[in-house]
Coordinates of C-alpha atoms in Angstrom, one line a residue:
X7 CA 45.8 16.1 -47.6
X8 CA 42.1 15.8 -48.7
X9 CA 41.7 12.6 -46.7
X10 CA 43.1 14.3 -43.6
X11 CA 40.7 17.2 -44.1
X12 CA 37.7 14.9 -44.5
X13 CA 38.7 13.1 -41.3
X14 CA 38.9 16.3 -39.4
X15 CA 35.4 17.4 -40.6
X16 CA 33.9 14.0 -39.7
X17 CA 35.4 14.1 -36.2
X18 CA 34.0 17.7 -35.8
X19 CA 30.5 16.4 -36.4
X20 CA 31.0 13.5 -33.9
X21 CA 32.0 16.0 -31.2
X22 CA 29.1 18.4 -32.1
X23 CA 25.5 18.4 -31.0
X24 CA 24.4 17.0 -34.4
X25 CA 21.3 14.7 -34.4
X26 CA 21.7 11.0 -33.4
X27 CA 21.0 9.7 -36.8
X28 CA 23.5 11.9 -38.5
X29 CA 26.3 11.0 -36.0
X30 CA 25.6 7.3 -36.7
X31 CA 26.0 7.9 -40.4
X32 CA 29.2 9.8 -39.8
X33 CA 30.6 6.9 -37.8
X34 CA 29.8 4.6 -40.7
X35 CA 31.5 7.1 -43.1
X36 CA 34.7 7.0 -41.0
X37 CA 34.8 3.2 -41.4
X38 CA 34.3 3.5 -45.2
X39 CA 36.9 6.2 -45.5
X40 CA 39.4 4.0 -43.6
X41 CA 39.5 1.6 -46.5
X42 CA 41.3 4.2 -48.8
X43 CA 43.5 5.8 -46.2
X44 CA 47.3 5.6 -46.4
X45 CA 49.3 4.1 -43.6
X46 CA 50.1 7.5 -42.0
X47 CA 46.4 8.5 -42.2
X48 CA 45.3 5.2 -40.6
X49 CA 47.7 6.0 -37.8
X50 CA 46.2 9.5 -37.5
X51 CA 42.7 8.0 -37.5
X52 CA 43.4 5.4 -34.8
X53 CA 45.3 7.8 -32.6
X54 CA 42.3 10.2 -32.8
X55 CA 39.8 7.4 -32.0
X56 CA 41.8 6.1 -29.1
X57 CA 42.3 9.6 -27.7
X58 CA 38.6 10.4 -28.1
X59 CA 37.5 7.2 -26.4
X60 CA 39.9 7.9 -23.5
X61 CA 38.7 11.5 -23.1
X62 CA 35.0 10.5 -23.2
X63 CA 34.9 7.5 -21.0
X64 CA 32.7 9.3 -18.5
X65 CA 30.6 11.0 -21.2
X66 CA 28.2 8.3 -22.3
X67 CA 26.5 10.5 -24.9
X68 CA 29.7 11.1 -26.8
X69 CA 31.5 7.8 -26.2
X70 CA 28.9 5.7 -28.1
X71 CA 29.7 7.4 -31.4
X72 CA 33.4 6.9 -31.1
X73 CA 32.9 3.2 -30.2
X74 CA 30.6 2.9 -33.2
X75 CA 33.1 4.5 -35.5
X76 CA 35.8 2.1 -34.1
X77 CA 33.4 -0.8 -34.9
X78 CA 33.1 0.2 -38.5
X79 CA 36.8 0.8 -38.8
X80 CA 37.5 -2.7 -37.4
X81 CA 34.9 -4.2 -39.8
X82 CA 36.5 -2.5 -42.8
X83 CA 40.2 -2.7 -42.1
X84 CA 40.5 -4.8 -39.0
X85 CA 43.5 -6.7 -40.4
X86 CA 45.5 -3.5 -40.2
X87 CA 44.9 -2.8 -36.6
X88 CA 47.2 -5.4 -35.0
X89 CA 49.6 -2.7 -33.7
X90 CA 46.8 -0.9 -31.8
X91 CA 45.3 -4.0 -30.1
X92 CA 46.7 -3.4 -26.6
X93 CA 45.2 0.1 -26.3
X94 CA 41.9 -0.9 -28.0
X95 CA 41.3 -4.1 -26.0
X96 CA 42.1 -2.5 -22.7
X97 CA 39.5 0.3 -23.3
X98 CA 36.9 -2.0 -24.7
X99 CA 37.2 -4.5 -21.8
X100 CA 37.0 -1.6 -19.3
X101 CA 33.7 -0.5 -21.0
X102 CA 32.2 -4.0 -20.6
X103 CA 33.4 -4.3 -17.0
X104 CA 31.9 -0.9 -16.1
X105 CA 28.4 -2.2 -16.5
X106 CA 26.5 -2.0 -13.2
X107 CA 23.3 -3.9 -12.7
X108 CA 22.2 -1.3 -10.2
X109 CA 22.6 1.5 -12.7
X110 CA 21.7 -0.1 -16.0
X111 CA 20.6 2.3 -18.8
X112 CA 19.9 2.0 -22.5
X113 CA 22.8 4.1 -23.4
X114 CA 25.3 2.1 -21.3
X115 CA 23.9 -1.1 -22.7
X116 CA 24.3 0.1 -26.3
X117 CA 27.9 1.3 -25.6
X118 CA 28.7 -2.1 -24.1
X119 CA 27.2 -4.0 -27.1
X120 CA 29.2 -1.9 -29.6
X121 CA 32.4 -2.6 -27.5
X122 CA 31.7 -6.3 -27.7
X123 CA 31.0 -6.0 -31.4
X124 CA 34.4 -4.3 -31.8
X125 CA 36.1 -7.2 -30.0
X126 CA 34.2 -9.7 -32.1
X127 CA 35.5 -8.0 -35.3
X128 CA 39.1 -7.8 -34.0
X129 CA 39.0 -11.6 -33.2
X130 CA 38.0 -12.3 -36.8
X131 CA 40.4 -9.9 -38.5
X132 CA 43.5 -10.1 -36.2
X133 CA 43.6 -13.8 -35.3
X134 CA 47.3 -14.0 -34.7
X135 CA 47.8 -10.7 -32.8
X136 CA 44.8 -11.2 -30.6
X137 CA 45.8 -14.7 -29.5
X138 CA 47.2 -13.7 -26.1
X139 CA 43.9 -11.9 -25.2
X140 CA 41.5 -14.6 -26.2
X141 CA 41.1 -16.2 -22.8
X142 CA 40.4 -12.8 -21.2
X143 CA 37.9 -11.9 -23.9
X144 CA 36.1 -15.2 -23.5
X145 CA 35.9 -14.6 -19.8
X146 CA 34.4 -11.2 -20.3
X147 CA 31.9 -12.5 -22.8
X148 CA 30.8 -15.4 -20.6
X149 CA 30.2 -12.9 -17.7
X150 CA 28.3 -10.4 -19.8
X151 CA 26.3 -13.2 -21.4
X152 CA 24.3 -13.5 -18.1
X153 CA 23.9 -9.7 -17.7
X154 CA 20.2 -9.3 -16.9
X155 CA 19.7 -6.7 -14.2
X156 CA 15.9 -6.9 -13.9
X157 CA 15.4 -10.7 -13.7
X158 CA 16.5 -13.4 -11.3
X159 CA 16.9 -16.9 -12.8
X160 CA 17.4 -18.5 -9.5
X161 CA 14.2 -20.6 -9.3
X162 CA 14.2 -21.6 -13.0
X163 CA 14.4 -25.3 -12.3
X164 CA 11.0 -25.4 -10.8
X165 CA 9.2 -23.3 -13.3
X166 CA 9.5 -22.7 -17.0
X167 CA 9.0 -19.1 -18.1
X168 CA 8.1 -20.3 -21.6
X169 CA 5.7 -23.1 -20.8
X170 CA 3.0 -21.4 -22.7
X171 CA 5.3 -20.8 -25.5
X172 CA 5.0 -17.0 -25.4
X173 CA 8.4 -16.1 -24.1
X174 CA 9.0 -12.6 -22.8
X175 CA 9.1 -10.7 -26.1
X176 CA 6.2 -10.2 -28.5
X177 CA 6.7 -10.8 -32.2
X178 CA 6.9 -7.0 -32.8
X179 CA 10.0 -6.9 -30.6
X180 CA 12.0 -9.5 -32.4
X181 CA 13.7 -7.1 -34.9
X182 CA 17.0 -5.2 -34.5
X183 CA 15.0 -2.0 -34.0
X184 CA 13.0 -3.6 -31.1
X185 CA 12.1 -1.2 -28.4
X186 CA 11.8 -2.7 -24.9
X187 CA 11.6 -1.5 -21.4
X188 CA 14.9 -3.3 -20.7
X189 CA 17.8 -3.2 -23.3
X190 CA 20.2 -5.4 -21.4
X191 CA 19.5 -8.1 -24.0
X192 CA 21.8 -6.1 -26.4
X193 CA 24.7 -6.8 -24.1
X194 CA 23.9 -10.5 -24.0
X195 CA 23.6 -10.4 -27.8
X196 CA 27.0 -8.8 -28.2
X197 CA 28.5 -11.4 -25.8
X198 CA 27.1 -14.4 -27.6
X199 CA 28.3 -13.1 -31.0
X200 CA 31.8 -12.7 -29.5
X201 CA 31.6 -16.3 -28.2
X202 CA 30.5 -17.6 -31.6
X203 CA 33.5 -15.8 -33.2
X204 CA 35.9 -17.5 -30.7
X205 CA 34.4 -20.9 -31.4
X206 CA 34.6 -20.5 -35.2
X207 CA 38.2 -19.1 -35.2
X208 CA 39.7 -21.1 -32.4
X209 CA 39.0 -24.9 -32.9
X210 CA 42.2 -25.7 -31.1
X211 CA 40.5 -24.4 -27.9
X212 CA 37.7 -26.9 -28.2
X213 CA 38.6 -28.8 -25.0
X214 CA 38.8 -25.6 -23.0
X215 CA 35.5 -24.5 -24.4
X216 CA 33.8 -27.6 -23.3
X217 CA 35.4 -27.4 -19.9
X218 CA 34.5 -23.8 -19.2
X219 CA 31.9 -22.6 -21.7
X220 CA 29.5 -25.4 -22.7
X221 CA 27.8 -25.7 -19.3
X222 CA 27.3 -22.0 -19.1
X223 CA 25.6 -22.0 -22.6
X224 CA 23.4 -24.9 -21.4
X225 CA 22.4 -22.9 -18.4
X226 CA 21.4 -20.0 -20.8
X227 CA 18.9 -22.3 -22.6
X228 CA 16.4 -20.8 -20.1
X229 CA 17.1 -17.2 -21.5
X230 CA 13.8 -15.2 -21.2
X231 CA 14.2 -13.1 -24.4
X232 CA 13.3 -15.2 -27.5
X233 CA 15.7 -13.4 -29.8
X234 CA 18.6 -14.1 -27.4
X235 CA 17.4 -17.6 -26.6
X236 CA 17.7 -18.3 -30.4
X237 CA 21.3 -16.9 -30.4
X238 CA 22.2 -19.2 -27.4
X239 CA 21.1 -22.3 -29.3
X240 CA 22.9 -21.0 -32.4
X241 CA 26.1 -20.6 -30.4
X242 CA 25.8 -24.2 -29.0
X243 CA 25.1 -25.5 -32.5
X244 CA 28.3 -23.9 -33.7
X245 CA 30.2 -25.5 -30.8
X246 CA 28.7 -28.9 -31.8
X247 CA 29.4 -28.4 -35.5
X248 CA 33.1 -27.7 -34.7
X249 CA 33.2 -30.9 -32.7
X250 CA 31.7 -32.8 -35.7
X251 CA 34.4 -31.4 -38.0
X252 CA 37.2 -32.4 -35.6
X253 CA 35.7 -35.9 -35.2
X254 CA 35.8 -36.3 -39.0
X255 CA 39.4 -35.1 -39.1
X256 CA 40.2 -37.4 -36.2
X257 CA 38.8 -40.5 -37.9
X258 CA 40.6 -39.8 -41.1
X259 CA 43.8 -39.3 -39.3
X260 CA 43.5 -42.6 -37.5
X261 CA 43.9 -44.4 -40.8
X262 CA 46.8 -42.5 -42.3
X263 CA 48.5 -40.5 -39.5
X264 CA 49.5 -42.6 -36.6
X265 CA 52.6 -40.3 -36.1
X266 CA 50.3 -37.5 -34.8
X267 CA 49.0 -39.5 -31.8
X268 CA 49.5 -36.7 -29.2
X269 CA 47.2 -34.4 -31.2
X270 CA 44.8 -37.2 -31.7
X271 CA 44.6 -37.8 -28.0
X272 CA 43.9 -34.1 -27.5
X273 CA 41.0 -34.2 -30.0
X274 CA 39.5 -37.3 -28.4
X275 CA 39.7 -35.6 -25.0
X276 CA 37.6 -32.8 -26.4
X277 CA 34.8 -35.2 -27.4
X278 CA 35.1 -36.9 -24.0
X279 CA 34.4 -33.5 -22.4
X280 CA 31.2 -33.3 -24.5
X281 CA 30.1 -36.9 -23.9
X282 CA 30.3 -36.3 -20.1
X283 CA 27.7 -33.5 -20.5
X284 CA 25.1 -35.5 -22.6
X285 CA 22.5 -35.9 -19.8
X286 CA 22.5 -32.2 -18.9
X287 CA 22.3 -31.2 -22.6
X288 CA 19.4 -33.5 -23.5
X289 CA 17.5 -32.6 -20.4
X290 CA 17.8 -28.8 -20.9
X291 CA 17.1 -29.0 -24.6
X292 CA 14.0 -31.2 -24.3
X293 CA 12.7 -28.8 -21.6
X294 CA 12.8 -25.9 -24.1
X295 CA 11.0 -27.7 -27.0
X296 CA 7.6 -26.6 -25.5
X297 CA 8.1 -23.2 -27.0
X298 CA 5.6 -22.0 -29.6
X299 CA 7.9 -19.3 -30.9
X300 CA 8.8 -20.4 -34.4
X301 CA 12.3 -18.8 -34.6
X302 CA 13.3 -20.4 -31.2
X303 CA 11.8 -23.8 -32.3
X304 CA 13.9 -23.8 -35.5
X305 CA 17.1 -22.9 -33.5
X306 CA 16.4 -25.8 -31.1
X307 CA 15.8 -28.3 -33.9
X308 CA 18.9 -27.2 -35.7
X309 CA 20.8 -27.6 -32.4
X310 CA 19.3 -31.1 -32.1
X311 CA 20.4 -32.0 -35.6
X312 CA 24.0 -30.9 -34.8
X313 CA 23.8 -32.7 -31.5
X314 CA 22.9 -36.0 -33.1
X315 CA 25.8 -35.7 -35.5
X316 CA 28.4 -34.8 -32.8
X317 CA 27.1 -37.2 -30.1
X318 CA 26.3 -40.1 -32.3
X319 CA 25.6 -43.3 -30.3
X320 CA 25.8 -41.4 -27.1
X321 CA 22.2 -40.4 -27.6
X322 CA 20.9 -43.9 -27.9
X323 CA 19.7 -43.9 -24.2
X324 CA 17.6 -40.8 -25.0
X325 CA 16.0 -41.9 -28.3
X326 CA 12.6 -42.5 -26.8
X327 CA 12.6 -39.0 -25.3
X328 CA 13.8 -37.4 -28.5
X329 CA 11.5 -39.2 -31.0
X330 CA 8.3 -37.3 -30.0
X331 CA 10.1 -34.0 -30.6
X332 CA 11.0 -35.1 -34.1
X333 CA 7.5 -36.5 -34.7
X334 CA 5.7 -33.3 -33.7
X335 CA 8.0 -31.3 -35.9
X336 CA 7.4 -33.3 -39.0
X337 CA 3.9 -34.7 -39.0
X338 CA 1.3 -32.1 -39.7
X339 CA 4.0 -29.4 -40.0
X340 CA 4.3 -27.2 -43.1
X341 CA 7.4 -25.2 -42.2
X342 CA 10.3 -26.8 -43.9
X343 CA 12.7 -24.9 -41.7
X344 CA 11.4 -27.1 -38.8
X345 CA 11.0 -30.3 -40.8
X346 CA 14.4 -30.6 -42.4
X347 CA 16.6 -30.4 -39.2
X348 CA 14.1 -32.8 -37.5
X349 CA 14.7 -35.4 -40.3
X350 CA 18.4 -34.8 -40.2
X351 CA 18.3 -35.6 -36.5
X352 CA 16.3 -38.8 -37.1
X353 CA 18.7 -39.9 -39.9
X354 CA 21.7 -39.4 -37.6
X355 CA 20.1 -41.2 -34.7
X356 CA 19.3 -44.2 -37.0
X357 CA 22.7 -44.1 -38.7
X358 CA 24.7 -44.2 -35.4
X359 CA 22.4 -46.6 -33.6
X360 CA 24.1 -49.7 -32.2
X361 CA 21.1 -50.8 -30.1
X362 CA 18.7 -51.9 -32.8
X363 CA 16.1 -53.3 -30.4
X364 CA 15.3 -49.9 -29.0
X365 CA 14.6 -48.6 -32.4
X366 CA 12.6 -51.6 -33.4
X367 CA 10.2 -50.9 -30.6
X368 CA 9.5 -47.5 -32.1
X369 CA 9.6 -48.7 -35.7
X370 CA 5.9 -47.8 -36.4
X371 CA 6.4 -44.2 -35.2
X372 CA 9.7 -43.9 -37.2
X373 CA 7.9 -45.2 -40.3
X374 CA 5.0 -42.7 -39.8
X375 CA 7.5 -39.9 -39.7
X376 CA 9.3 -41.1 -42.8
X377 CA 6.1 -41.6 -44.8
X378 CA 5.0 -38.1 -43.8
X379 CA 8.2 -36.6 -45.2
X380 CA 8.0 -38.6 -48.4
X381 CA 4.5 -37.3 -49.0
X382 CA 5.6 -33.7 -48.5
X383 CA 5.4 -31.5 -51.6
X384 CA 8.9 -29.9 -51.0
X385 CA 11.8 -31.7 -52.8
X386 CA 14.3 -30.9 -50.0
X387 CA 12.0 -32.6 -47.4
X388 CA 11.5 -35.7 -49.7
X389 CA 15.3 -35.9 -50.1
X390 CA 15.9 -35.9 -46.3
X391 CA 13.1 -38.4 -46.0
X392 CA 14.8 -40.8 -48.4
X393 CA 18.1 -40.5 -46.6
X394 CA 16.3 -41.3 -43.3
X395 CA 14.6 -44.3 -45.1
X396 CA 18.0 -45.6 -46.1
X397 CA 19.3 -45.6 -42.5
X398 CA 16.1 -47.1 -41.2
X399 CA 16.1 -50.0 -43.7
X400 CA 19.7 -50.8 -42.7
X401 CA 18.6 -51.1 -39.1
X402 CA 15.7 -53.4 -40.1
X403 CA 17.8 -55.6 -42.2
X404 CA 20.5 -55.9 -39.5
X405 CA 17.8 -56.8 -37.0
X406 CA 16.3 -59.4 -39.3
X407 CA 19.8 -60.9 -39.8
X408 CA 20.3 -61.1 -36.0
X409 CA 16.9 -62.8 -35.5
X410 CA 17.7 -65.4 -38.2
X411 CA 21.0 -66.1 -36.5
X412 CA 19.4 -66.6 -33.2
X413 CA 16.8 -68.9 -34.6
X414 CA 19.5 -71.0 -36.3

């Protein structure tokens, strides 16, 4: 009875003219209260939330707080909301679809982001029940990922908006509390977080993700907002990391599990989808390395490290183009967050090399990078430098053996 009374009072505040900050705290309180509610009271809460969302669809000022409350409830007890998914997802998708580039507003963008955040949370907490909606949710997220009403990316191939490394958002705008003339980046942020949740929870969809998602992520490398550009590279890194995990499983299964051949073929077809996109990935990624924004640069280098692990020898033809990026990120650099992924990328390139002559031509540059890492004062950098040294010496020793054989 007390729980029901508390809920009633909290909902009264949400529907009142209370200050913005108070209503946000009330929304959070509803999520916390949901943790201790009985089954019948959870039903009461969800029915009240769904009803309030339906009734306030046209009232942007009120709708935001109910969506925010739903987000916190999904974060706290999302695993208990499976029976409400149909109504919830329908409403949340309608909110995302209702965005209009001609009538964009901060309030609508914030509502859409919270709706996307709710969907992300439900994907994580109701994996079985939400399966039948995943394709539709991914479609919505991909569409909203490009939502940028005030900017046209049409001529991006001929000019780089970040050539000078400044991006479109100053350092003071990088935080969550950033205030900008345009808030559509919040919608793109929510969409990318939803996409990341799908990638991490649905590895069985890897082939479909490469067929329909990866090229759209590559196209978003040109994102104008640095904070969202970072998230784009993070999303692509997660996709590559999932591929690496599946490749490892695939190789282990080849030894002991010949009975699972159909599944194996499915996994290999996933990597083939990736291999077919190598030139586009490398070209787009190299183009973005000119940035001087540290956060974006780190995200790019981490993406490069995951790329070298997932693509392996497929990157051999691009080694000469990639090496200067690694060199510039190690030599004379003091930020370990940039140095370490660069050394990981170098180690992977050397480890999976099967064209030793290409690497021998650049042996002096490789040695310069390795020596710089070994002289670094940070232990973690030295450790990565030693691992890269091991891979490099194997290439040199193999090359020497080949030369001796040819002489003989």
